[in-house]
Amino acid sequence: MEILDEIRSNLAANQNLTDEVKAKMFELCVLFHQKFPDVNLGKLKEKIKDVKLGKIGVFERKGPVIYDALKNEICFSNKKLHEEYDANHLMMKGILGMISSNEDYYGFNQNGKLRALNIGYTEMLANFLVGNEGVCDYEEELLATNLISQIIGVDVLFQAYFTNNADLVYKKMLEAEVG
């Protein structure tokens, strides 16, 4: 529980978030840690100190939420938030972005070539952790990710996502094609 104490302390020091948002974020961090105790939360511990919430512009086509690793900002579409989206689900996706962040990207989306798979896997993880009582904009990505995970292995996607290792995904896909 030491890492959770550090996360709580860093979150409490964050001047960019309201107490309500901090409480929700910590609740989701605890849930993640309970489900995946072996995942290193060091990046989250550092990022949560000064993460900000931002807005996605009306004309930006980025979905209802996106984590910007470069700015350390969880951005929400104001328009989409007024529709039937699940706030816990959206916030969990932002937290997953922080946990799996690496410089200017998160997950295994290093050069954008695995963007759809990264979106689908983030959606899949958030669904597993908190469910989704609202609208899902990424049903196609979820279906494709599910199929790919059956081919190369769920454990491979998990490892690649949390170690920022797109090459592992490529390697396993190539092996599956050759096999």
PDB file of N, CA and C in Angstrom, residues 53-66 74-85 90 137:
ATOM      1  N   LEU A  53      -6.973  18.898 -15.980  1.00  0.00           N
ATOM      2  CA  LEU A  53      -8.119  18.557 -16.810  1.00  0.00           C
ATOM      3  C   LEU A  53      -8.260  19.652 -17.848  1.00  0.00           C
ATOM      4  N   GLY A  54      -8.533  19.257 -19.073  1.00  0.00           N
ATOM      5  CA  GLY A  54      -8.674  20.228 -20.144  1.00  0.00           C
ATOM      6  C   GLY A  54      -9.862  19.902 -21.019  1.00  0.00           C
ATOM      7  N   LYS A  55      -9.997  20.676 -22.066  1.00  0.00           N
ATOM      8  CA  LYS A  55     -11.132  20.513 -22.985  1.00  0.00           C
ATOM      9  C   LYS A  55     -10.648  20.130 -24.370  1.00  0.00           C
ATOM     10  N   ILE A  56     -11.440  19.298 -25.005  1.00  0.00           N
ATOM     11  CA  ILE A  56     -11.246  18.993 -26.418  1.00  0.00           C
ATOM     12  C   ILE A  56     -12.144  19.964 -27.171  1.00  0.00           C
ATOM     13  N   GLY A  57     -11.598  20.636 -28.144  1.00  0.00           N
ATOM     14  CA  GLY A  57     -12.367  21.611 -28.913  1.00  0.00           C
ATOM     15  C   GLY A  57     -13.516  20.971 -29.677  1.00  0.00           C
ATOM     16  N   VAL A  58     -14.507  21.760 -29.974  1.00  0.00           N
ATOM     17  CA  VAL A  58     -15.705  21.306 -30.676  1.00  0.00           C
ATOM     18  C   VAL A  58     -15.360  20.681 -32.022  1.00  0.00           C
ATOM     19  N   PHE A  59     -14.355  21.210 -32.697  1.00  0.00           N
ATOM     20  CA  PHE A  59     -14.022  20.730 -34.034  1.00  0.00           C
ATOM     21  C   PHE A  59     -12.911  19.675 -34.049  1.00  0.00           C
ATOM     22  N   GLU A  60     -12.392  19.327 -32.878  1.00  0.00           N
ATOM     23  CA  GLU A  60     -11.389  18.268 -32.794  1.00  0.00           C
ATOM     24  C   GLU A  60     -12.099  16.925 -32.740  1.00  0.00           C
ATOM     25  N   ARG A  61     -11.645  15.981 -33.527  1.00  0.00           N
ATOM     26  CA  ARG A  61     -12.270  14.667 -33.581  1.00  0.00           C
ATOM     27  C   ARG A  61     -11.407  13.675 -32.813  1.00  0.00           C
ATOM     28  N   LYS A  62     -11.452  13.783 -31.498  1.00  0.00           N
ATOM     29  CA  LYS A  62     -10.627  12.927 -30.644  1.00  0.00           C
ATOM     30  C   LYS A  62     -11.462  12.059 -29.719  1.00  0.00           C
ATOM     31  N   GLY A  63     -12.771  12.061 -29.850  1.00  0.00           N
ATOM     32  CA  GLY A  63     -13.617  11.276 -28.957  1.00  0.00           C
ATOM     33  C   GLY A  63     -13.958  12.048 -27.701  1.00  0.00           C
ATOM     34  N   PRO A  64     -14.552  11.375 -26.727  1.00  0.00           N
ATOM     35  CA  PRO A  64     -15.004  12.069 -25.521  1.00  0.00           C
ATOM     36  C   PRO A  64     -13.887  12.373 -24.525  1.00  0.00           C
ATOM     37  N   VAL A  65     -12.778  11.623 -24.580  1.00  0.00           N
ATOM     38  CA  VAL A  65     -11.665  11.844 -23.645  1.00  0.00           C
ATOM     39  C   VAL A  65     -10.370  11.410 -24.311  1.00  0.00           C
ATOM     40  N   ILE A  66      -9.300  12.121 -23.985  1.00  0.00           N
ATOM     41  CA  ILE A  66      -7.968  11.748 -24.464  1.00  0.00           C
ATOM     42  C   ILE A  66      -6.962  12.177 -23.402  1.00  0.00           C
ATOM     43  N   ILE A  74      -5.670  15.414 -19.003  1.00  0.00           N
ATOM     44  CA  ILE A  74      -6.804  14.595 -19.407  1.00  0.00           C
ATOM     45  C   ILE A  74      -7.836  15.558 -19.986  1.00  0.00           C
ATOM     46  N   CYS A  75      -8.086  15.425 -21.273  1.00  0.00           N
ATOM     47  CA  CYS A  75      -8.971  16.360 -21.964  1.00  0.00           C
ATOM     48  C   CYS A  75     -10.321  15.697 -22.242  1.00  0.00           C
ATOM     49  N   PHE A  76     -11.371  16.419 -21.954  1.00  0.00           N
ATOM     50  CA  PHE A  76     -12.735  15.941 -22.156  1.00  0.00           C
ATOM     51  C   PHE A  76     -13.438  16.813 -23.185  1.00  0.00           C
ATOM     52  N   SER A  77     -14.297  16.189 -23.958  1.00  0.00           N
ATOM     53  CA  SER A  77     -15.137  16.925 -24.885  1.00  0.00           C
ATOM     54  C   SER A  77     -16.337  17.442 -24.108  1.00  0.00           C
ATOM     55  N   ASN A  78     -16.450  18.743 -23.988  1.00  0.00           N
ATOM     56  CA  ASN A  78     -17.564  19.351 -23.249  1.00  0.00           C
ATOM     57  C   ASN A  78     -18.899  18.952 -23.864  1.00  0.00           C
ATOM     58  N   LYS A  79     -18.957  18.935 -25.178  1.00  0.00           N
ATOM     59  CA  LYS A  79     -20.182  18.559 -25.879  1.00  0.00           C
ATOM     60  C   LYS A  79     -20.554  17.107 -25.571  1.00  0.00           C
ATOM     61  N   LYS A  80     -19.565  16.218 -25.618  1.00  0.00           N
ATOM     62  CA  LYS A  80     -19.831  14.793 -25.381  1.00  0.00           C
ATOM     63  C   LYS A  80     -20.213  14.525 -23.929  1.00  0.00           C
ATOM     64  N   LEU A  81     -19.659  15.291 -22.991  1.00  0.00           N
ATOM     65  CA  LEU A  81     -19.979  15.074 -21.576  1.00  0.00           C
ATOM     66  C   LEU A  81     -21.446  15.344 -21.272  1.00  0.00           C
ATOM     67  N   HIS A  82     -22.102  16.145 -22.108  1.00  0.00           N
ATOM     68  CA  HIS A  82     -23.513  16.423 -21.908  1.00  0.00           C
ATOM     69  C   HIS A  82     -24.394  15.334 -22.527  1.00  0.00           C
ATOM     70  N   GLU A  83     -23.752  14.396 -23.213  1.00  0.00           N
ATOM     71  CA  GLU A  83     -24.480  13.252 -23.757  1.00  0.00           C
ATOM     72  C   GLU A  83     -24.400  12.111 -22.740  1.00  0.00           C
ATOM     73  N   GLU A  84     -24.776  10.927 -23.124  1.00  0.00           N
ATOM     74  CA  GLU A  84     -24.857   9.816 -22.180  1.00  0.00           C
ATOM     75  C   GLU A  84     -23.550   9.028 -22.103  1.00  0.00           C
ATOM     76  N   TYR A  85     -22.515   9.641 -21.549  1.00  0.00           N
ATOM     77  CA  TYR A  85     -21.238   8.986 -21.334  1.00  0.00           C
ATOM     78  C   TYR A  85     -21.072   8.682 -19.855  1.00  0.00           C
ATOM     79  N   LEU A  90     -14.702   7.270 -18.465  1.00  0.00           N
ATOM     80  CA  LEU A  90     -13.848   8.270 -19.112  1.00  0.00           C
ATOM     81  C   LEU A  90     -12.637   8.616 -18.246  1.00  0.00           C
ATOM     82  N   ASP A 137     -17.903   5.022 -28.252  1.00  0.00           N
ATOM     83  CA  ASP A 137     -17.575   5.488 -29.599  1.00  0.00           C
ATOM     84  C   ASP A 137     -16.604   4.559 -30.322  1.00  0.00           C
TER      85      ASP A 137
END
